[in-house]
PDB file of C-alpha atoms in Angstrom:
ATOM      1  CA  LEU J 224     129.964  26.886   7.761  1.00 46.00           C
ATOM      2  CA  LYS J 225     131.645  29.660   9.564  1.00 45.00           C
ATOM      3  CA  GLN J 226     128.954  30.356  11.942  1.00 49.00           C
ATOM      4  CA  ASN J 227     129.053  26.874  13.131  1.00 51.00           C
ATOM      5  CA  LEU J 228     132.615  26.852  13.610  1.00 44.00           C
ATOM      6  CA  SER J 229     132.426  30.150  15.512  1.00 48.00           C
ATOM      7  CA  SER J 230     129.853  28.999  17.883  1.00 50.00           C
ATOM      8  CA  ARG J 231     131.617  25.408  18.372  1.00 48.00           C
ATOM      9  CA  ILE J 232     134.645  27.716  19.272  1.00 45.00           C
ATOM     10  CA  PHE J 233     132.570  29.685  21.589  1.00 47.00           C
ATOM     11  CA  SER J 234     130.843  27.432  23.596  1.00 48.00           C
ATOM     12  CA  SER J 235     134.406  25.094  24.184  1.00 49.00           C
ATOM     13  CA  THR J 236     135.669  28.569  25.707  1.00 50.00           C
ATOM     14  CA  ALA J 237     133.317  29.043  27.555  1.00 47.00           C
ATOM     15  CA  GLU J 238     133.065  25.875  29.157  1.00 48.00           C
ATOM     16  CA  ALA J 239     136.906  26.722  30.051  1.00 50.00           C
ATOM     17  CA  MET J 240     136.273  29.966  31.533  1.00 56.00           C
ATOM     18  CA  SER J 241     133.269  28.446  33.821  1.00 59.00           C
ATOM     19  CA  SER J 242     133.541  28.693  37.886  1.00 64.00           C
ATOM     20  CA  LEU J 243     132.072  26.583  40.516  1.00 62.00           C
ATOM     21  CA  GLU J 244     129.656  28.234  43.020  1.00 67.00           C
ATOM     22  CA  CYS J 245     127.217  27.417  45.590  1.00 64.00           C
ATOM     23  CA  ARG J 246     124.051  27.403  45.069  1.00 64.00           C
ATOM     24  CA  LYS J 247     121.926  27.040  48.213  1.00 61.00           C
ATOM     25  CA  THR J 248     123.094  23.274  49.227  1.00 62.00           C
ATOM     26  CA  PHE J 249     124.895  22.190  45.631  1.00 64.00           C
ATOM     27  CA  LEU J 250     127.697  22.969  43.927  1.00 65.00           C
ATOM     28  CA  GLU J 251     127.191  24.086  40.377  1.00 68.00           C
ATOM     29  CA  VAL J 252     129.311  25.089  37.439  1.00 66.00           C
ATOM     30  CA  VAL J 253     128.873  28.513  36.108  1.00 64.00           C
ATOM     31  CA  PRO J 254     130.114  30.383  33.250  1.00 63.00           C
ATOM     32  CA  SER J 255     132.276  33.376  34.001  1.00 58.00           C
ATOM     33  CA  SER J 256     130.341  36.754  33.508  1.00 55.00           C
ATOM     34  CA  SER J 257     134.117  38.766  33.209  1.00 49.00           C
ATOM     35  CA  TRP J 258     134.984  36.480  29.977  1.00 48.00           C
ATOM     36  CA  CYS J 259     135.199  38.135  26.860  1.00 49.00           C
ATOM     37  CA  PRO J 260     136.043  36.544  23.502  1.00 50.00           C
ATOM     38  CA  ALA J 261     137.712  39.641  22.290  1.00 48.00           C
ATOM     39  CA  VAL J 262     140.522  40.130  25.187  1.00 46.00           C
ATOM     40  CA  ARG J 263     141.354  36.244  25.500  1.00 49.00           C
ATOM     41  CA  ARG J 264     141.345  33.640  22.986  1.00 50.00           C
ATOM     42  CA  SER J 265     141.299  29.917  23.714  1.00 50.00           C
ATOM     43  CA  LYS J 266     144.238  27.715  22.932  1.00 52.00           C
ATOM     44  CA  SER J 267     142.437  24.542  23.133  1.00 52.00           C
ATOM     45  CA  CYS J 268     141.876  23.961  19.611  1.00 52.00           C
ATOM     46  CA  ARG J 269     143.752  23.735  16.936  1.00 54.00           C
ATOM     47  CA  ALA J 270     142.987  23.006  13.057  1.00 50.00           C
ATOM     48  CA  LEU J 271     143.171  19.666  12.119  1.00 51.00           C
ATOM     49  CA  GLY J 272     141.749  18.442   8.345  1.00 52.00           C
ATOM     50  CA  GLY J 273     139.613  21.170   8.752  1.00 52.00           C
ATOM     51  CA  CYS J 274     138.070  20.417  11.729  1.00 51.00           C
ATOM     52  CA  LEU J 275     138.369  21.934  14.999  1.00 52.00           C
ATOM     53  CA  VAL J 276     139.280  19.020  17.709  1.00 49.00           C
ATOM     54  CA  ASP J 277     139.717  19.966  21.630  1.00 53.00           C
ATOM     55  CA  GLU J 278     142.527  18.431  22.791  1.00 57.00           C
ATOM     56  CA  THR J 279     141.908  19.885  26.877  1.00 64.00           C
ATOM     57  CA  VAL J 280     139.670  18.616  29.164  1.00 64.00           C
ATOM     58  CA  ASP J 281     138.862  21.596  32.361  1.00 69.00           C
ATOM     59  CA  THR J 282     139.238  19.391  35.456  1.00 75.00           C
ATOM     60  CA  ARG J 283     138.973  22.583  37.520  1.00 76.00           C
ATOM     61  CA  ALA J 284     135.322  21.651  38.911  1.00 75.00           C
ATOM     62  CA  ASP J 285     136.594  18.074  39.745  1.00 74.00           C
ATOM     63  CA  ASP J 286     139.691  18.912  41.139  1.00 77.00           C
ATOM     64  CA  LEU J 287     137.588  21.425  43.826  1.00 74.00           C
ATOM     65  CA  LEU J 288     135.222  18.955  44.157  1.00 71.00           C
ATOM     66  CA  ARG J 289     137.999  16.852  45.422  1.00 71.00           C
ATOM     67  CA  ARG J 290     139.448  19.209  47.647  1.00 72.00           C
ATOM     68  CA  MET J 291     136.438  19.822  49.149  1.00 69.00           C
ATOM     69  CA  SER J 292     135.360  16.457  49.939  1.00 61.00           C
ATOM     70  CA  GLY J 293     137.729  16.306  52.744  1.00 61.00           C
ATOM     71  CA  TYR J 294     136.284  18.794  54.810  1.00 62.00           C
ATOM     72  CA  PHE J 295     133.007  17.153  55.005  1.00 56.00           C
ATOM     73  CA  ALA J 296     134.290  13.170  55.381  1.00 49.00           C
ATOM     74  CA  TRP J 297     132.420  11.546  58.188  1.00 49.00           C
ATOM     75  CA  GLN J 298     134.737   9.735  59.739  1.00 51.00           C
ATOM     76  CA  SER J 299     133.951   8.137  63.310  1.00 48.00           C
ATOM     77  CA  ASP J 300     136.967   8.913  65.503  1.00 49.00           C
ATOM     78  CA  TRP J 301     135.654   7.483  68.839  1.00 47.00           C
ATOM     79  CA  PRO J 302     137.273   4.014  70.175  1.00 53.00           C
ATOM     80  CA  GLU J 303     135.562   1.184  69.993  1.00 46.00           C
ATOM     81  CA  THR J 304     135.382   0.102  73.471  1.00 51.00           C
ATOM     82  CA  ILE J 305     133.654   2.559  74.704  1.00 67.00           C
ATOM     83  CA  SER J 306     130.008   1.904  73.522  1.00 83.00           C
ATOM     84  CA  CYS J 307     127.180   1.447  76.280  1.00 84.00           C
ATOM     85  CA  GLY J 308     126.218  -2.057  74.213  1.00 85.00           C
ATOM     86  CA  SER J 309     129.608  -3.617  74.960  1.00 86.00           C
ATOM     87  CA  LYS J 310     129.204  -3.207  79.088  1.00 85.00           C
ATOM     88  CA  GLY J 311     129.181  -7.048  79.870  1.00 86.00           C
ATOM     89  CA  HIS J 312     130.941  -8.415  76.535  1.00 85.00           C
ATOM     90  CA  PRO J 313     131.040 -10.980  75.586  1.00 84.00           C
ATOM     91  CA  PHE J 314     128.149 -12.707  77.707  1.00 87.00           C
ATOM     92  CA  LEU J 315     125.827 -10.085  78.564  1.00 88.00           C
ATOM     93  CA  CYS J 316     126.502  -7.630  75.908  1.00 88.00           C
ATOM     94  CA  LYS J 317     124.427  -6.350  73.116  1.00 87.00           C
ATOM     95  CA  ALA J 318     124.296  -7.381  69.287  1.00 85.00           C
ATOM     96  CA  PRO J 319     127.441  -6.789  67.468  1.00 87.00           C
ATOM     97  CA  CYS J 320     127.329  -3.321  65.694  1.00 87.00           C
ATOM     98  CA  ILE J 321     127.337  -3.325  62.320  1.00 84.00           C
ATOM     99  CA  ARG J 322     128.350  -0.241  61.759  1.00 84.00           C
ATOM    100  CA  ALA J 323     131.855  -0.500  63.910  1.00 81.00           C
ATOM    101  CA  VAL J 324     132.663  -3.300  62.119  1.00 77.00           C
ATOM    102  CA  HIS J 325     133.795  -0.945  59.339  1.00 79.00           C
ATOM    103  CA  GLY J 326     134.525   2.047  61.108  1.00 78.00           C
ATOM    104  CA  THR J 327     131.599   4.499  60.418  1.00 82.00           C
ATOM    105  CA  CYS J 328     129.482   4.118  63.506  1.00 83.00           C
ATOM    106  CA  MET J 329     128.970   7.601  64.647  1.00 83.00           C
ATOM    107  CA  LYS J 330     126.821   7.375  67.845  1.00 83.00           C
ATOM    108  CA  GLY J 331     130.051   6.009  69.881  1.00 79.00           C
ATOM    109  CA  PRO J 332     129.516   5.546  73.639  1.00 81.00           C
ATOM    110  CA  ARG J 333     125.313   6.169  72.960  1.00 84.00           C
ATOM    111  CA  CYS J 334     125.487   3.250  70.895  1.00 88.00           C
ATOM    112  CA  GLU J 335     123.453   0.362  72.167  1.00 87.00           C
ATOM    113  CA  PHE J 336     125.212  -2.335  70.180  1.00 88.00           C
ATOM    114  CA  CYS J 337     128.595  -3.963  70.940  1.00 88.00           C
ATOM    115  CA  HIS J 338     131.889  -2.675  69.562  1.00 86.00           C
ATOM    116  CA  LEU J 339     133.768  -5.287  70.467  1.00 85.00           C
ATOM    117  CA  GLU J 340     135.277  -9.120  68.575  1.00 84.00           C
ATOM    118  CA  HIS J 341     132.328 -11.539  68.905  1.00 83.00           C
ATOM    119  CA  ASN J 342     134.132 -15.176  67.826  1.00 81.00           C
ATOM    120  CA  HIS J 343     130.793 -16.602  67.179  1.00 78.00           C
ATOM    121  CA  PRO J 344     128.061 -15.157  64.879  1.00 77.00           C
ATOM    122  CA  LYS J 345     124.877 -13.560  65.618  1.00 77.00           C
ATOM    123  CA  ARG J 346     121.943 -16.457  66.911  1.00 81.00           C
ATOM    124  CA  LYS J 347     118.768 -15.779  65.072  1.00 85.00           C
ATOM    125  CA  LEU J 348     115.233 -17.765  65.342  1.00 89.00           C
ATOM    126  CA  ARG J 349     114.203 -18.877  62.152  1.00 90.00           C
ATOM    127  CA  ARG J 350     110.028 -17.870  61.811  1.00 92.00           C
ATOM    128  CA  GLU J 351     108.457 -21.483  63.071  1.00 93.00           C
ATOM    129  CA  GLU J 352     110.486 -21.224  66.108  1.00 92.00           C
ATOM    130  CA  ARG J 353     109.338 -17.235  66.910  1.00 91.00           C
ATOM    131  CA  GLN J 354     106.067 -18.343  65.842  1.00 92.00           C
ATOM    132  CA  ARG J 355     105.858 -21.057  68.299  1.00 92.00           C
ATOM    133  CA  LEU J 356     107.166 -19.186  71.310  1.00 92.00           C
ATOM    134  CA  GLU J 357     105.212 -16.491  70.623  1.00 92.00           C
ATOM    135  CA  GLU J 358     102.093 -18.761  70.630  1.00 92.00           C
ATOM    136  CA  MET J 359     102.892 -20.057  73.994  1.00 93.00           C
ATOM    137  CA  PRO J 360     101.396 -18.649  77.445  1.00 94.00           C
ATOM    138  CA  GLU J 361     103.638 -16.436  79.554  1.00 95.00           C
ATOM    139  CA  LEU J 362     104.320 -18.741  81.954  1.00 94.00           C
ATOM    140  CA  LEU J 363     105.760 -21.320  79.472  1.00 94.00           C
ATOM    141  CA  VAL J 364     108.255 -18.929  77.849  1.00 95.00           C
ATOM    142  CA  LEU J 365     109.023 -17.780  81.048  1.00 95.00           C
ATOM    143  CA  LEU J 366     109.796 -21.364  82.149  1.00 94.00           C
ATOM    144  CA  ILE J 367     111.855 -21.719  79.034  1.00 95.00           C
ATOM    145  CA  LEU J 368     114.055 -18.555  79.633  1.00 95.00           C
ATOM    146  CA  GLN J 369     114.327 -19.059  83.209  1.00 94.00           C
ATOM    147  CA  TRP J 370     116.176 -22.438  82.605  1.00 94.00           C
ATOM    148  CA  HIS J 371     118.357 -20.809  80.217  1.00 94.00           C
ATOM    149  CA  VAL J 372     119.273 -18.335  81.879  1.00 94.00           C
ATOM    150  CA  GLN J 373     119.671 -20.230  85.384  1.00 94.00           C
ATOM    151  CA  ARG J 374     122.106 -22.856  83.023  1.00 93.00           C
ATOM    152  CA  CYS J 375     124.393 -20.343  81.388  1.00 92.00           C
ATOM    153  CA  ALA J 376     125.161 -17.870  84.405  1.00 93.00           C
ATOM    154  CA  THR J 377     125.931 -21.183  86.204  1.00 93.00           C
ATOM    155  CA  LYS J 378     127.901 -22.488  83.410  1.00 92.00           C
ATOM    156  CA  LEU J 379     129.451 -19.102  82.894  1.00 90.00           C
ATOM    157  CA  ARG J 380     129.633 -18.187  86.850  1.00 91.00           C
ATOM    158  CA  LEU J 381     127.709 -15.376  86.586  1.00 90.00           C
ATOM    159  CA  ASP J 382     125.406 -16.065  89.325  1.00 89.00           C
ATOM    160  CA  GLU J 383     126.382 -13.331  91.344  1.00 90.00           C
ATOM    161  CA  PRO J 384     125.896 -10.121  89.422  1.00 90.00           C
ATOM    162  CA  LEU J 385     122.443 -12.288  88.036  1.00 92.00           C
ATOM    163  CA  GLN J 386     121.354 -13.080  91.525  1.00 93.00           C
ATOM    164  CA  LEU J 387     118.249 -10.185  91.411  1.00 94.00           C
ATOM    165  CA  VAL J 388     117.516 -11.066  87.602  1.00 94.00           C
ATOM    166  CA  LEU J 389     116.757 -15.108  88.494  1.00 94.00           C
ATOM    167  CA  ALA J 390     115.235 -14.136  91.559  1.00 95.00           C
ATOM    168  CA  VAL J 391     112.969 -11.467  89.853  1.00 95.00           C
ATOM    169  CA  LEU J 392     111.796 -14.445  87.111  1.00 95.00           C
ATOM    170  CA  GLU J 393     111.397 -17.126  89.803  1.00 95.00           C
ATOM    171  CA  ARG J 394     108.775 -14.601  91.030  1.00 96.00           C
ATOM    172  CA  ARG J 395     107.190 -14.050  88.559  1.00 96.00           C
ATOM    173  CA  VAL J 396     106.736 -18.018  87.547  1.00 95.00           C
ATOM    174  CA  ASN J 397     105.695 -18.697  91.058  1.00 95.00           C
ATOM    175  CA  LEU J 398     102.772 -16.194  90.469  1.00 95.00           C
ATOM    176  CA  LEU J 399     101.506 -17.177  87.038  1.00 95.00           C
ATOM    177  CA  ARG J 400     102.033 -20.828  88.450  1.00 94.00           C
ATOM    178  CA  GLU J 401      99.800 -20.200  91.657  1.00 94.00           C
ATOM    179  CA  ALA J 402      97.126 -17.975  89.793  1.00 93.00           C
ATOM    180  CA  GLN J 403      96.735 -20.945  87.024  1.00 90.00           C
ATOM    181  CA  PRO J 404      99.274 -24.078  86.891  1.00 92.00           C
ATOM    182  CA  PRO J 405      99.895 -25.516  83.977  1.00 91.00           C
ATOM    183  CA  THR J 406      98.766 -28.530  82.896  1.00 92.00           C
ATOM    184  CA  HIS J 407     100.527 -31.338  81.613  1.00 92.00           C
ATOM    185  CA  THR J 408     100.215 -31.296  78.145  1.00 93.00           C
ATOM    186  CA  GLU J 409     101.168 -27.597  78.513  1.00 91.00           C
ATOM    187  CA  VAL J 410     104.418 -28.783  80.627  1.00 90.00           C
ATOM    188  CA  ARG J 411     105.043 -31.375  77.592  1.00 93.00           C
ATOM    189  CA  TRP J 412     104.828 -28.640  74.953  1.00 91.00           C
ATOM    190  CA  ALA J 413     107.305 -26.496  76.989  1.00 90.00           C
ATOM    191  CA  MET J 414     109.876 -29.461  77.321  1.00 92.00           C
ATOM    192  CA  GLU J 415     109.451 -30.128  73.575  1.00 91.00           C
ATOM    193  CA  ASN J 416     110.556 -26.138  72.887  1.00 91.00           C
ATOM    194  CA  LEU J 417     112.922 -26.294  75.319  1.00 90.00           C
ATOM    195  CA  TRP J 418     115.975 -26.497  73.196  1.00 90.00           C
ATOM    196  CA  THR J 419     114.431 -23.706  70.957  1.00 90.00           C
ATOM    197  CA  LEU J 420     116.926 -21.099  72.418  1.00 90.00           C
ATOM    198  CA  ARG J 421     119.798 -23.264  72.450  1.00 88.00           C
ATOM    199  CA  GLY J 422     123.119 -21.325  71.804  1.00 87.00           C
ATOM    200  CA  PHE J 423     121.904 -18.292  72.296  1.00 90.00           C
ATOM    201  CA  SER J 424     124.268 -16.158  74.928  1.00 89.00           C
ATOM    202  CA  LEU J 425     123.183 -14.200  78.076  1.00 91.00           C
ATOM    203  CA  GLY J 426     122.435 -11.081  76.059  1.00 90.00           C
ATOM    204  CA  ARG J 427     120.869 -12.321  72.994  1.00 90.00           C
ATOM    205  CA  LEU J 428     118.290 -14.171  75.648  1.00 93.00           C
ATOM    206  CA  PHE J 429     116.961 -10.760  77.054  1.00 93.00           C
ATOM    207  CA  ASP J 430     117.106  -9.131  74.060  1.00 91.00           C
ATOM    208  CA  VAL J 431     114.289 -12.024  72.436  1.00 92.00           C
ATOM    209  CA  PHE J 432     112.887 -12.018  75.497  1.00 94.00           C
ATOM    210  CA  GLN J 433     111.766  -8.187  75.164  1.00 93.00           C
ATOM    211  CA  LEU J 434     109.992  -8.852  71.896  1.00 92.00           C
ATOM    212  CA  TRP J 435     107.846 -11.527  73.594  1.00 94.00           C
ATOM    213  CA  PRO J 436     104.148  -9.839  72.882  1.00 94.00           C
ATOM    214  CA  GLN J 437     102.658 -12.376  75.744  1.00 94.00           C
ATOM    215  CA  VAL J 438     104.550 -11.110  78.407  1.00 94.00           C
ATOM    216  CA  ASP J 439     104.130  -8.169  80.878  1.00 94.00           C
ATOM    217  CA  SER J 440     105.051  -4.919  79.704  1.00 94.00           C
ATOM    218  CA  ASP J 441     105.870  -3.534  83.448  1.00 95.00           C
ATOM    219  CA  PHE J 442     107.706  -7.138  84.277  1.00 96.00           C
ATOM    220  CA  LYS J 443     109.582  -6.688  81.215  1.00 94.00           C
ATOM    221  CA  ARG J 444     111.031  -2.735  81.757  1.00 95.00           C
ATOM    222  CA  GLU J 445     111.838  -4.542  85.589  1.00 95.00           C
ATOM    223  CA  VAL J 446     113.924  -7.210  83.886  1.00 95.00           C
ATOM    224  CA  LYS J 447     115.613  -4.629  81.390  1.00 93.00           C
ATOM    225  CA  PHE J 448     116.693  -2.468  84.486  1.00 94.00           C
ATOM    226  CA  LEU J 449     118.427  -5.351  86.383  1.00 94.00           C
ATOM    227  CA  VAL J 450     120.302  -6.713  83.548  1.00 93.00           C
ATOM    228  CA  ASN J 451     121.201  -3.071  82.551  1.00 90.00           C
ATOM    229  CA  SER J 452     122.467  -2.650  86.186  1.00 90.00           C
ATOM    230  CA  ALA J 453     124.098  -6.379  85.580  1.00 90.00           C
ATOM    231  CA  ARG J 454     126.217  -4.891  83.021  1.00 86.00           C
ATOM    232  CA  GLU J 455     127.274  -1.982  84.856  1.00 83.00           C
ATOM    233  CA  GLY J 456     128.683  -4.161  87.520  1.00 81.00           C
ATOM    234  CA  MET J 457     130.506  -5.608  84.552  1.00 76.00           C
ATOM    235  CA  SER J 458     131.697  -2.364  82.873  1.00 56.00           C
ATOM    236  CA  THR J 459     135.199  -3.991  82.255  1.00 51.00           C
ATOM    237  CA  PRO J 460     135.081  -5.756  78.606  1.00 54.00           C
ATOM    238  CA  ARG J 461     135.759  -9.841  79.150  1.00 47.00           C
ATOM    239  CA  VAL J 462     137.234 -10.873  76.288  1.00 43.00           C
ATOM    240  CA  ALA J 463     136.222 -14.022  74.591  1.00 43.00           C
TER     241      ALA J 463
END
């Protein structure tokens, strides 16, 4: 019994004399090598009914970790209005940045998403709507896109900033129409799916356009360049 009690006293006292050391990339609690039971006596235990009860809790490791966490806290101090995706807000900007809403976006001005407030939620296509658009020929989806872009630009009075984009879309549509004129069935098919992109902002329309596999990749890059140029011209964010 004396041997068991002495071992418990030694283990509890050794834990109290432990220290926090850095091992590679982790912090570990290491027992102190300079501790000697003959020099120091543990005052954390007292006799109670023939048993030893530990009344104190060593919180030094927790306190040290709490103090050190302040030096490694990842906090974003970038202003919310200077991301490149915020240009053209609220009509031509990118989709809202989820991390910026919680203040954890670390990209700052390099973030490709909008850091400004949006009054309307992000519009998404349902699976069947996305499949219908991907099954259409390039001419039909460009006709739908052209109609929505022209309609939104006229409504928002953005015909001048998007003048080159509309001209490029018109040129591509005429080129495809001359190469293979659409049939009456295809025109009716496009008219039935004309309102699939309803509720999309101009920025979201061009984002969805970049995901269509049937559209020529060089044409996608050309439209993307022109849209980014229009956003640069609208560098001052517009409040929704």
